[in-house]
Coordinates of C-alpha atoms and ligand atoms in Angstrom, one line a residue:
X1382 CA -183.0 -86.3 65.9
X1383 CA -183.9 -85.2 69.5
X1384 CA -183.2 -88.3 72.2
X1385 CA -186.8 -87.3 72.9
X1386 CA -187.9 -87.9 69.4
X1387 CA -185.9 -91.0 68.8
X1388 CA -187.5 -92.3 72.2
X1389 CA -190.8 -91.5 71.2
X1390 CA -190.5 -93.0 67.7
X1391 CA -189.2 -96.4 69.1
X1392 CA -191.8 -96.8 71.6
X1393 CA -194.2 -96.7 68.8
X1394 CA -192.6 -99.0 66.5
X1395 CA -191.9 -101.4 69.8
X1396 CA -195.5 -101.1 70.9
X1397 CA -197.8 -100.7 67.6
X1398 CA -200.7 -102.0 69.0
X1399 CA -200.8 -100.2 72.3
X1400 CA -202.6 -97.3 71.9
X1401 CA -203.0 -95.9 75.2
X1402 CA -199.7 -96.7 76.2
X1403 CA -198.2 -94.7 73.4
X1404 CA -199.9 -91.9 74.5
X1405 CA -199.6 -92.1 78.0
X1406 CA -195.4 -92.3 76.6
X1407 CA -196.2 -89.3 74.2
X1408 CA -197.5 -87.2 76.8
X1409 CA -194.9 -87.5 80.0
X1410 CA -192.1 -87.1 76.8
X1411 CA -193.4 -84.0 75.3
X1412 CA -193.4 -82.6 79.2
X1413 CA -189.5 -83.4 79.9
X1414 CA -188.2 -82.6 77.1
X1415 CA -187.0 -79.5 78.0
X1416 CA -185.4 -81.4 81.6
X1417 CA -184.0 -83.8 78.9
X1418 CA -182.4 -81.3 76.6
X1419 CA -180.5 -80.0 79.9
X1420 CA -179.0 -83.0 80.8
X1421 CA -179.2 -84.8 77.2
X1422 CA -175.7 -86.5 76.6
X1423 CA -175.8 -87.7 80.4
X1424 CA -178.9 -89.4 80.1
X1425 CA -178.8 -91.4 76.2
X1426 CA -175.1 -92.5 77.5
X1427 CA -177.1 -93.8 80.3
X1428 CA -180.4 -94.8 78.1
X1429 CA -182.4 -93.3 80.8
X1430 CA -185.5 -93.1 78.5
X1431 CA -185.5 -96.6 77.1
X1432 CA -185.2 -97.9 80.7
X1433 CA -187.8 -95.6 81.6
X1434 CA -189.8 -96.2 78.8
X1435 CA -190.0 -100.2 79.9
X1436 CA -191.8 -102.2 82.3
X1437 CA -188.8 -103.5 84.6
X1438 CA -190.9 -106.7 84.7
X1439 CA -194.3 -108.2 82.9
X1440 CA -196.8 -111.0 84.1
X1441 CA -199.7 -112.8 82.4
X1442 CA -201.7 -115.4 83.6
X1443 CA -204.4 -117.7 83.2
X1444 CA -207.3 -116.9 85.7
X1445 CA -209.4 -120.3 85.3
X1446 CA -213.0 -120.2 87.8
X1447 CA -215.7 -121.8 88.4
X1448 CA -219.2 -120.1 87.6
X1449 CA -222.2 -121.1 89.5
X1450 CA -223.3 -123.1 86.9
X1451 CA -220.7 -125.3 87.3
X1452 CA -219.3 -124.3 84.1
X1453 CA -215.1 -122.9 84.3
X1454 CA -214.5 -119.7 82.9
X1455 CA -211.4 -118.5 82.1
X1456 CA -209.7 -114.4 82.3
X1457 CA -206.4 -112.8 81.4
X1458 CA -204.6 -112.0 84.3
X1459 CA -201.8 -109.1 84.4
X1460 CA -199.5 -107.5 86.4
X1461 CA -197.5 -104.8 84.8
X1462 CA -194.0 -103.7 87.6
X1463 CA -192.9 -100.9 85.4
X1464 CA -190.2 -98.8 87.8
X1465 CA -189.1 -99.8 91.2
X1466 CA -186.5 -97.1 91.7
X1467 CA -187.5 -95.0 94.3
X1468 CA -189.7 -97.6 96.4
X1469 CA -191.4 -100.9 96.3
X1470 CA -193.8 -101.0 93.3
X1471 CA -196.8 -99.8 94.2
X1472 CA -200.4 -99.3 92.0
X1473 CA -203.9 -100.5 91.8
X1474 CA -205.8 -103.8 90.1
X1475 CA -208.4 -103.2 87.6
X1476 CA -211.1 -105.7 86.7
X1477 CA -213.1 -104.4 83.5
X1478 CA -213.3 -106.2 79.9
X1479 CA -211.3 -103.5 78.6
X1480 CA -208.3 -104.4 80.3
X1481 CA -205.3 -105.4 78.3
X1482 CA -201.6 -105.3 77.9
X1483 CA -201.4 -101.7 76.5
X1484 CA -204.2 -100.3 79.3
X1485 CA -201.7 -102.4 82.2
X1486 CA -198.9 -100.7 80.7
X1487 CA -199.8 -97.1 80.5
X1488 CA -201.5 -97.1 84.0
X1489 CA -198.1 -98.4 85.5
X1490 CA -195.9 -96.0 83.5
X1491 CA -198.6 -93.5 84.4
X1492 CA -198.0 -94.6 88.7
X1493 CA -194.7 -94.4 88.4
X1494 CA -195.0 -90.2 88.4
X1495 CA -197.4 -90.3 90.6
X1496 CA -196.1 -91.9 93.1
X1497 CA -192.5 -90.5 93.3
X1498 CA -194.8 -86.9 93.0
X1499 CA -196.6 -87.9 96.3
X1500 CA -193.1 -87.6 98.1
X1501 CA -193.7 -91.5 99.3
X1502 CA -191.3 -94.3 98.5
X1503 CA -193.4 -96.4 96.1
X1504 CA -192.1 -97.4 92.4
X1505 CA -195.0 -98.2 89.7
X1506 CA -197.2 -100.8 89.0
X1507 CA -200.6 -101.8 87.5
X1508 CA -202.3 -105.0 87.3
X1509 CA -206.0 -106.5 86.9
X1510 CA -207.7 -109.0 84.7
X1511 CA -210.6 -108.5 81.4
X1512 CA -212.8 -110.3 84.0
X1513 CA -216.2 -108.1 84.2
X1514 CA -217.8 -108.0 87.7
X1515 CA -220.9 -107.1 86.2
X1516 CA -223.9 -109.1 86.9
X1517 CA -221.9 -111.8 89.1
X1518 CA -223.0 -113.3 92.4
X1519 CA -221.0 -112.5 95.3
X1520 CA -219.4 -116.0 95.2
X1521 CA -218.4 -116.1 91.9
X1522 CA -216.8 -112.9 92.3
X1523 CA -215.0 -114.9 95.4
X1524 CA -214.1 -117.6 93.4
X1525 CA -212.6 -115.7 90.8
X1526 CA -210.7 -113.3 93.2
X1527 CA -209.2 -116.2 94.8
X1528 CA -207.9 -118.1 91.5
X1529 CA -206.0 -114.2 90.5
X1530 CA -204.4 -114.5 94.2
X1531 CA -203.5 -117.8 93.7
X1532 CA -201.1 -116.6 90.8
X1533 CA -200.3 -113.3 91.4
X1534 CA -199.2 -114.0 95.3
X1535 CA -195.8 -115.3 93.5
X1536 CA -195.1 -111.7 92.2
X1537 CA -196.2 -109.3 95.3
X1538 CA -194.8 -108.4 99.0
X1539 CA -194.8 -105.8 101.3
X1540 CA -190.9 -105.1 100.0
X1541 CA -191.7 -106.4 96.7
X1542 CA -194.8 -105.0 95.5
X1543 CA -198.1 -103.7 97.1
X1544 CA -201.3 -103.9 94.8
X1545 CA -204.4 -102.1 96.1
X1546 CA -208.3 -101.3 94.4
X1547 CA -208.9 -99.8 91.4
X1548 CA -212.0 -99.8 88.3
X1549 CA -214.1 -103.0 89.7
X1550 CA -212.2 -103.6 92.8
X1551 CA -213.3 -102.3 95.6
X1552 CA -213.3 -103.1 99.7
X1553 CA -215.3 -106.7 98.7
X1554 CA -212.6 -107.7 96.2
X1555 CA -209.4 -107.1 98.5
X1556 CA -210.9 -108.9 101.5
X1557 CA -210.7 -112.2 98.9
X1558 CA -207.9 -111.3 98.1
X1559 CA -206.3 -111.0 101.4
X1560 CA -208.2 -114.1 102.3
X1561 CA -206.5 -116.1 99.7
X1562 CA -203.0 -114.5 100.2
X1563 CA -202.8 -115.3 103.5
X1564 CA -204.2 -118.8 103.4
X1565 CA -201.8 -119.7 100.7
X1566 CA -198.6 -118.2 102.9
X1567 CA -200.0 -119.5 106.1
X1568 CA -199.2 -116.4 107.7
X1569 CA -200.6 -112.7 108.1
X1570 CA -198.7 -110.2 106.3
X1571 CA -201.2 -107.2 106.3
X1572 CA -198.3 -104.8 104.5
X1573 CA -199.0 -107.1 101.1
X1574 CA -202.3 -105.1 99.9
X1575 CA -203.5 -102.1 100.8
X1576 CA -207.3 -100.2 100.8
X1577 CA -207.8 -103.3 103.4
X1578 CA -210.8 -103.8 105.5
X1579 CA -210.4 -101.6 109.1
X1580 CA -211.0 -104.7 111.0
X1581 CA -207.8 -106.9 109.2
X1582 CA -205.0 -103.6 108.8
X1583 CA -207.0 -100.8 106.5
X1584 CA -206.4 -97.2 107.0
X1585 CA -209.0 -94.8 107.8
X1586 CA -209.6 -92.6 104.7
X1587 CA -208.7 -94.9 102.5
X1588 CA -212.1 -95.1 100.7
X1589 CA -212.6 -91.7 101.0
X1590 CA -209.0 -90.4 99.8
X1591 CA -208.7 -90.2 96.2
X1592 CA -211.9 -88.3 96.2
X1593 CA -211.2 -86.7 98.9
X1594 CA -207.3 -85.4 97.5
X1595 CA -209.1 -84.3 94.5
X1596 CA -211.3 -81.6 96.3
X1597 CA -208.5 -80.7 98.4
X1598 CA -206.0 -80.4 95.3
X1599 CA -209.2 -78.5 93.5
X1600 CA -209.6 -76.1 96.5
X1601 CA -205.7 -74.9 96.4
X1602 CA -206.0 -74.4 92.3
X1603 CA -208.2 -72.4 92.5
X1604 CA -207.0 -70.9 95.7
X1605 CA -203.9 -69.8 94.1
X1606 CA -205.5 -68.3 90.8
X1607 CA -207.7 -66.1 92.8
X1608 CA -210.9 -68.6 93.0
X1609 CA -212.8 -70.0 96.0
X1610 CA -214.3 -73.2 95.2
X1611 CA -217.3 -72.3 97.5
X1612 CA -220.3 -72.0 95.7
X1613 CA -218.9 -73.2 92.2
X1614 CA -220.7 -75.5 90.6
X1615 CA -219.2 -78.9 89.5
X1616 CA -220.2 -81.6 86.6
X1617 CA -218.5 -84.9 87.8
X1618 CA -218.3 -87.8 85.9
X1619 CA -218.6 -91.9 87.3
X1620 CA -220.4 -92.8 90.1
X1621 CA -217.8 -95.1 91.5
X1622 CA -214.9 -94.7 94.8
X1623 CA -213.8 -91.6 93.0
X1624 CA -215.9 -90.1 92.0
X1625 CA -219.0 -90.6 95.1
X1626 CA -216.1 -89.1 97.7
X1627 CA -215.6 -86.4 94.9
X1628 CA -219.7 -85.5 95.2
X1629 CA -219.4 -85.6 99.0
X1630 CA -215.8 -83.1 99.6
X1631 CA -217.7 -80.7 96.6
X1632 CA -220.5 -80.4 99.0
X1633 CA -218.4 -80.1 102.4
X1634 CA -216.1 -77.7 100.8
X1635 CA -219.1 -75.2 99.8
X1636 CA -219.5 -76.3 96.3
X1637 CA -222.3 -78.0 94.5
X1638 CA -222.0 -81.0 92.7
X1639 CA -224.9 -81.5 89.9
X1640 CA -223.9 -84.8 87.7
X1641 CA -222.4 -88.3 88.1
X1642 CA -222.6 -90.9 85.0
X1643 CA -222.1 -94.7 84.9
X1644 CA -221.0 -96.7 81.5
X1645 CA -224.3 -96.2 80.8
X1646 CA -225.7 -93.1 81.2
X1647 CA -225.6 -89.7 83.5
X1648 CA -227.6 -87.8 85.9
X1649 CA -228.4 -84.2 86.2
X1650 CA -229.9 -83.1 89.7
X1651 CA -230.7 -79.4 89.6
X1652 CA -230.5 -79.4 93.7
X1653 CA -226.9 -81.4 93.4
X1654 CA -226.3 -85.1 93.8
X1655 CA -227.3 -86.7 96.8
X1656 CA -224.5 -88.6 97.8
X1657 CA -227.1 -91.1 100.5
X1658 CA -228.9 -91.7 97.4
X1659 CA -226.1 -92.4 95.3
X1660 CA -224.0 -94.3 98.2
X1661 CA -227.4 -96.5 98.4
X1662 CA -227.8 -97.0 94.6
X1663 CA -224.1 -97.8 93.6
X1664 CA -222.9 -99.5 97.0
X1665 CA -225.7 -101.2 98.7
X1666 CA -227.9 -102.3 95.6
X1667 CA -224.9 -102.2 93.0
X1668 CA -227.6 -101.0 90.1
X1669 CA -227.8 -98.7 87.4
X1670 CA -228.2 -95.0 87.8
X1671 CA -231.6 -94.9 86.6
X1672 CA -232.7 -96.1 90.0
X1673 CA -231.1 -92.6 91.5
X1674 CA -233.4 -90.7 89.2
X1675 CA -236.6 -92.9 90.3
X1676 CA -235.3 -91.8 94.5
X1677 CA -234.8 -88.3 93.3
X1678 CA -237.8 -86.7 91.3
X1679 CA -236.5 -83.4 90.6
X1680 CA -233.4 -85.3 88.9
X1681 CA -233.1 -86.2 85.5
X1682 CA -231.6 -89.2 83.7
X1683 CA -230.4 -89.5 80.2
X1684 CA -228.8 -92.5 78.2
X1685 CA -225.3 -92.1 76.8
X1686 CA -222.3 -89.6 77.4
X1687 CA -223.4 -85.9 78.4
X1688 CA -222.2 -84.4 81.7
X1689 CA -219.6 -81.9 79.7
X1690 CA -222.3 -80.2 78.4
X1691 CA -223.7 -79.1 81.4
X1692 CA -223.1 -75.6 82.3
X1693 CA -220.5 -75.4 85.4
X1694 CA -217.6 -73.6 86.6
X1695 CA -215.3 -76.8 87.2
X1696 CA -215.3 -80.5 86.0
X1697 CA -213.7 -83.4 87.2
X1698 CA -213.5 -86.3 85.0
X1699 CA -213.6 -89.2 87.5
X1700 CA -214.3 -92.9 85.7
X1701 CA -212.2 -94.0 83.0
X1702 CA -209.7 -93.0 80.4
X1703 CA -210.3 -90.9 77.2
X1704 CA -214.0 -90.2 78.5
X1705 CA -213.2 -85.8 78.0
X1706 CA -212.7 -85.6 74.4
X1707 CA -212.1 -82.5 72.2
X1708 CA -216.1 -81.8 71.7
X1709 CA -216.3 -81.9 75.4
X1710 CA -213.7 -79.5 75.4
X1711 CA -215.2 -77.2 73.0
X1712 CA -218.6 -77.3 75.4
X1713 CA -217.0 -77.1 78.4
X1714 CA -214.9 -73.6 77.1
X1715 CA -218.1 -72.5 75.5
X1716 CA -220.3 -72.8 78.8
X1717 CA -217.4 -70.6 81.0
X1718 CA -216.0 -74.1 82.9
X1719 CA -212.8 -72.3 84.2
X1720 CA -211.0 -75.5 85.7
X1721 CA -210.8 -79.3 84.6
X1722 CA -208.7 -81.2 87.3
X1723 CA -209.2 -85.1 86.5
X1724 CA -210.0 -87.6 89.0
X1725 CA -209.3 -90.4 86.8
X1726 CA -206.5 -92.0 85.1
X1727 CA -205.7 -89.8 81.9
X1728 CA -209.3 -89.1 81.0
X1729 CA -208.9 -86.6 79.0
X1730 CA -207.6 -87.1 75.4
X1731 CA -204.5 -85.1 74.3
X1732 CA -206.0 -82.8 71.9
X1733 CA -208.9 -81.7 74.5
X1734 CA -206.1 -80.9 77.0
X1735 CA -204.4 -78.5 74.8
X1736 CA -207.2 -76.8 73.9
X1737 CA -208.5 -76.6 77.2
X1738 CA -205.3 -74.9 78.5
X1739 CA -204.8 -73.0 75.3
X1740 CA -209.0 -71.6 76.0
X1741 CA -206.8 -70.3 79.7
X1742 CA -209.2 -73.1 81.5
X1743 CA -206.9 -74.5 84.5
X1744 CA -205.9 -78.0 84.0
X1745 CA -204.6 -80.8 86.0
X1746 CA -203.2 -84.5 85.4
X1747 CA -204.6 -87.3 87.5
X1748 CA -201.0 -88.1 88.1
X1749 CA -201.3 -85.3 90.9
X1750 CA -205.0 -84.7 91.3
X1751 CA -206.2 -88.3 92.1
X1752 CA -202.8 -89.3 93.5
X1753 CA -204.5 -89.2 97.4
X1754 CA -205.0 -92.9 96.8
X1755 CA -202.1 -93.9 96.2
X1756 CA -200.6 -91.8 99.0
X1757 CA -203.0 -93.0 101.7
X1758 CA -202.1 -96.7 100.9
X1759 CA -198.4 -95.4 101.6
X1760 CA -200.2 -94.2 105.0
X1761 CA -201.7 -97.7 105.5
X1762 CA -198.1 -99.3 104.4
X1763 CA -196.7 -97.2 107.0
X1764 CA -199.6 -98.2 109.6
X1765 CA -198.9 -101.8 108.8
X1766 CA -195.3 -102.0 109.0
X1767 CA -195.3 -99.9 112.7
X1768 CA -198.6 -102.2 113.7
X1769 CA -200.4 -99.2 115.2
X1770 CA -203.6 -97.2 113.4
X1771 CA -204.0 -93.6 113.2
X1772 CA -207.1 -91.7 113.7
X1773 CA -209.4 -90.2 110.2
X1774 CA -208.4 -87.0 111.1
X1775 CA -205.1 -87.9 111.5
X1776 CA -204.6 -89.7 108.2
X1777 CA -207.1 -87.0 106.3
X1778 CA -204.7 -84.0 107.5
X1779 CA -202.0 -85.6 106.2
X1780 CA -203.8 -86.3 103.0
X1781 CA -204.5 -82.7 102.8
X1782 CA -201.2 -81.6 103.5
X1783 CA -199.7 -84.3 100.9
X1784 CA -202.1 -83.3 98.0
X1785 CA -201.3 -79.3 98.5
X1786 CA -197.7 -79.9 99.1
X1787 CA -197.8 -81.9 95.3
X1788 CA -199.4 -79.0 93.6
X1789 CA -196.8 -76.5 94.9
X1790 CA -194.1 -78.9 93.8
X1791 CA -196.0 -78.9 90.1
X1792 CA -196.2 -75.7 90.1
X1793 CA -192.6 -74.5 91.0
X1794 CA -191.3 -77.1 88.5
X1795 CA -193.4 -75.4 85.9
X1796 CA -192.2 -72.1 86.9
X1797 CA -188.5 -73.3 86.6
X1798 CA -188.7 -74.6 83.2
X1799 CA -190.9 -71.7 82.1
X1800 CA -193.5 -73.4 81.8
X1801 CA -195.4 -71.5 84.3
X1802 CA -199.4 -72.5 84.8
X1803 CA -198.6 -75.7 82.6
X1804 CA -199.4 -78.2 85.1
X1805 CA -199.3 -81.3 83.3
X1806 CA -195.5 -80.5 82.4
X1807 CA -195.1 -79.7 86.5
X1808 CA -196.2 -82.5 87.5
X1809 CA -194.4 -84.8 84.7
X1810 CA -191.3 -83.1 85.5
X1811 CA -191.7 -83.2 89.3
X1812 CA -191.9 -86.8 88.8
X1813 CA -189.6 -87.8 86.3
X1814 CA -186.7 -85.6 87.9
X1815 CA -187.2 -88.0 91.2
X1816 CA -187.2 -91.0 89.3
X1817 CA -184.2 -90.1 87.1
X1818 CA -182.1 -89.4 89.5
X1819 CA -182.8 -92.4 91.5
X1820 CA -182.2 -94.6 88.6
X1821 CA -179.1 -92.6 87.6
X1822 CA -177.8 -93.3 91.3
X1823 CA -178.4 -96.9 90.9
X1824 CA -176.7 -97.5 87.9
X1825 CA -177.0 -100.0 84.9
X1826 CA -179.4 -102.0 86.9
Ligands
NDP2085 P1 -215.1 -97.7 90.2 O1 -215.1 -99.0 89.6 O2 -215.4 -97.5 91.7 O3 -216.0 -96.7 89.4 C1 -215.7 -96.4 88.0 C2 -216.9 -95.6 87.5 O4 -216.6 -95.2 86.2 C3 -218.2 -96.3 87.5 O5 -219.2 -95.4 87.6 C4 -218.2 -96.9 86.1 O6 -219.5 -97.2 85.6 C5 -217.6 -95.8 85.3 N1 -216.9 -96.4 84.1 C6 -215.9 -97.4 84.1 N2 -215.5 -97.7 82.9 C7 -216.2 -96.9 82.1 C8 -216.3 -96.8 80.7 N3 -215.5 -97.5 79.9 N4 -217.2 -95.9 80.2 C9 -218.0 -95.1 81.0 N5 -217.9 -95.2 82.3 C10 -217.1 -96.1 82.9 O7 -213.6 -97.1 90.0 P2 -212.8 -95.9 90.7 O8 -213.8 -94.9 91.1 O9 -211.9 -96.5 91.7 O10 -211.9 -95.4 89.5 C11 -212.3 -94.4 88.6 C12 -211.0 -93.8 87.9 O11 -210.1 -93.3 88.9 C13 -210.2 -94.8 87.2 O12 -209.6 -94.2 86.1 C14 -209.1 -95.2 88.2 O13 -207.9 -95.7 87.6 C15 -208.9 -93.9 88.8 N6 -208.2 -93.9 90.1 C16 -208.8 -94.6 91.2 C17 -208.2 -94.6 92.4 C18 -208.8 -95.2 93.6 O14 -208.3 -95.0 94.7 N7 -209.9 -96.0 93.5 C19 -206.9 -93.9 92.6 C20 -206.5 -93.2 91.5 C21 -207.1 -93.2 90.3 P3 -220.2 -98.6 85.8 O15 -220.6 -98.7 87.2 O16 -221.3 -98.7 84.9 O17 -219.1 -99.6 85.4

C-alpha cells in the first residue's frame, strides 16, 4: 500500500468519530501525493505523515460562568496546537454550538497550510468553545470570555502561541479577552492576541482583511484566466467579518455583490447588497437578516439555504464548513458561475469541488483565498513586537501583495507537479513542501 494510503487509513481508524477532520486529512493527502511518492522512503523512515497528521499538543477545559440569572453555566473549552514547525502557532477561536474535538482539529490541521502558504512564520492552531453567543447580554458574554482566558492563558504567548477571532468572536470578544490576560499576568503583552482593538495594539485592516484578501485573490484568478472581475456578478454567502468586507471589496473592485445569508436564511437584492445596511443590521443591532429586507424594499428575504442558486458569474462561500454541497454545485455549473473561490474554512464538500473543477469552473481552497486574516495578524505580530503602527494603506498593500504573491506560488506548484489549474493541489503542496522541510530539518522532535 501507498504511505499515502496507509496514512489515510490510520487517521480514520485513529479518529472514527471525527468527521470533518478526516476529510480535511483526506483532502491535503490526496493533493501531496504525488510530492510524497517523490520523496517516499525519506519521509515514512522519518513518519513525516503521522507527525503531520497529529496535533503536536491538545487542550480541553472546563469553561464554568455565571449567567445573569445567577445561575453557572458550563462550556467545553478547546485549544487544538497542531504544527509549530515553521513559526509560533498561530489560528483563530471559534465560539458556535457546533464546535467540537473533530471541527478544532481539522481547522488547525487546516491553518497549518495556510499559514506556512502566506510566507509568514506562524505554525497551526485552532481553538474555541460550544458556547453560543446567541441571544446573550453583553456581560454574560464578558463573563464567559473571561472564565476561557482564565484557562487558556496557561497555553498561549507571543513565542508560544497567538489566538485571534474567528465564527462568534469578533473585536467585542478579544478586548475581554485581552482584558483578562493581562490582568491575570499583571503586565501588557499586546503580541499574545491579535485582531486587537486600534486603541490597545490592533492593526489597521485587520477587520477588513480576510474579506478584503479574498477580493484581491478573486481579482488575480480571474486576471490570469483572461477575466476582469469588474462588472461580474457575485452570490456571497454569511453576513459575518468575511463575508460583509467580501460585499464591500466586490463593490470597490467593479463587481456587484447580490446575496448574503445567516444560519437562518439569505437575501437577494436585485440592486446588490448594501453593505451600510448590512454593517447596521449585523454589527450595530446584532439581528437577523430579515431586518435588512424590511431597510431595503426592492430586496427579498427567504428562509433556509439558497444563494447557489442564484444566477452569477462567481461565488464565494464565506460562513461555515460544508455549506456548498454537490446540488449547489450542480446549480451553480448549470447557471454559467465560472469561479468558486471560498472565503470560509473548507465550505465546500469534497464531491462539489470535483465536480466543480471537473465542469472547468475555477476553484480555490480557503487555505489561500481567506488566508489575508491570518496574514494581517502576522502584520499586527510584527507591529507589536517593533511597538510602532503602520498606516491602512500601508498594511492593505501588503495584504494585496501577500494574497497575489500566494496564488502565484499555488499556481507554479500546480504547474510543477502537472497539476496545472488544480489549485487546491497548489496550494496543499505549496504548503506542505514548507512545512516538511522544516520538520525534516528539525528532526525527531
Ligand atoms: P462570523 O461569526 O463573523 O460570521 C459567520 C457567518 O456565517 C454568520 O453570518 C453566521 O450566521 C453564518 N454561519 C455560521 N455558522 C453557520 C451555520 N452552521 N450555518 C449557516 N450559517 C452559518 O464569522 P467569520 O465571518 O469570521 O467567519 C466565516 C468563515 O470564515 C468561517 O469558516 C471562518 O473559519 C472563516 N475565516 C474567518 C477569518 C476571519 O478573519 N474572521 C479568517 C479566515 C477564515 P449567524 O449570524 O446566523 O450565526
Amino acid at each position: 500500500m501507498s504511505y499515502v494510503d496507509e496514512i489515510k487509513q490510520r487517521v480514520k481508524v485513529q479518529n472514527p468519530s471525527q468527521p470533518e477532520f478526516n476529510q480535511a486529512v483526506e483532502e491535503v493527502l490526496e493533493s501531496v501525493r504525488a510530492v510524497v511518492e517523490r520523496n517516499e522512503e525519506r519521509y515514512r523512515r522519518e513518519a513525516l505523515l503521522e507527525r503531520l497528521t497529529m496535533p503536536e499538543r491538545n487542550f480541553t477545559f472546563t469553561i464554568p460562568w455565571v449567567d445573569d440569572n445567577g445561575n453557572v453555566q458550563v462550556n467545553r473549552g478547546y485549544r487544538v496546537q497542531f504544527n509549530g514547525a515553521i513559526g509560533p502557532y498561530k489560528g483563530g477561536l471559534r465560539f458556535h454550538p457546533t464546535v467540537n474535538l473533530s471541527v478544532m482539529k481539522f481547522l488547525s490541521f487546516e491553518q497549518t497550510f495556510k499559514n506556512s502558504l502566506t510566507g509568514l512564520p506562524m505554525g497551526g492552531a485552532k481553538g474555541g468553545s460550544d458556547f453560543d453567543p446567541k441571544g446573550k447580554s453583553d456581560r454574560e458574554i464578558m463573563r464567559f470570555c473571561q472564565s476561557f482566558m482564565t484557562e487558556l492563558h496557561r497555553y498561549i504567548g507571543a513565542d508560544e502561541d497567538v489566538p485571534a477571532g474567528d465564527i462568534g468572536v469578533g473585536a467585542r470578544e478579544i478586548g475581554y479577552m485581552f482584558g483578562q490576560y493581562r490582568r491575570i499576568r499583571g503586565a501588557y503583552k499586546g503580541g499574545v492576541l491579535t485582531g486587537k482593538g486600534l486603541s490597545y495594539g490592533g492593526s489597521l485592516a485587520r477587520t477588513e482583511a480576510t474579506g478584503y484578501g479574498l477580493l484581491y485573490i478573486t481579482q488575480e484568478i480571474l486576471k490570469c484566466n483572461g477575466h476582469d472581475l469588474a462588472g461580474k456578478t457575485v452570490v456571497v454567502s454569511g453576513a459575518g467579518n468575511v463575508a460583509t468586507y467580501a460585499i464591500q471589496k466586490a463593490w470597490e473592485l467593479g463587481a456587484k455583490p447580490v446575496t448574503c445569508s445567516d444560519s437562518t436564511g439569505w437575501i437577494y437584492d436585485p440592486e446588490g447588497i448594501d453593505v451600510a445596511t448590512l454593517r447596521e443590521v449585523k454589527e450595530v443591532r446584532r439581528a437577523r437578516l430579515t431586518e435588512y429586507a424590511a431597510l431595503r424594499p426592492n430586496a427579498q428575504y427567504h428562509e433556509g439555504k439558497g444563494v447557489w442558486t442564484v444566477k452569477c458569474d462567481v461565488a464565494l462561500p464565506c460562513a461555515t464548513q460544508n455549506e456548498l454541497l454537490i446540488d449547489d454545485a450542480k446549480a451553480l455549473v448549470a447557471n454559467g458561475c465560472m469561479a468558486v473561490i471560498e472565503g470560509a474554512n473548507m465550505p465546500t464538500s469534497l464531491d462539489a469541488t470535483k465536480y466543480l473543477q471537473d465542469n472547468g469552473v475555477l476553484f480555490c481552497p480557503g487555505k489561500a483565498s481567506n488566508a489575508g486574516g491570518v496574514a494581517v495578524s502576522g502584520l499586527e505580530m510584527s507591529q507589536n513586537s517593533e511597538r510602532r503602527s503602520w498606516t491602512f494603506e500601508e498594511v492593505d498593500e501588503m495584504l494585496k501583495g501577500i494574497m497575489i504573491r500566494i496564488f502565484h506560488n499555488l499556481d507554479d506548484a500546480a504547474r510543477e507537479y502537472g497539476m496545472e489549474g488544480n489549485y487546491v493541489a497548489g496550494a496543499n503542496i505549496a504548503g506542505f513542501l514548507k512545512v516538511a522541510d522544516a520538520m525534516m530539518s528539525q528532526g525527531v522532535v
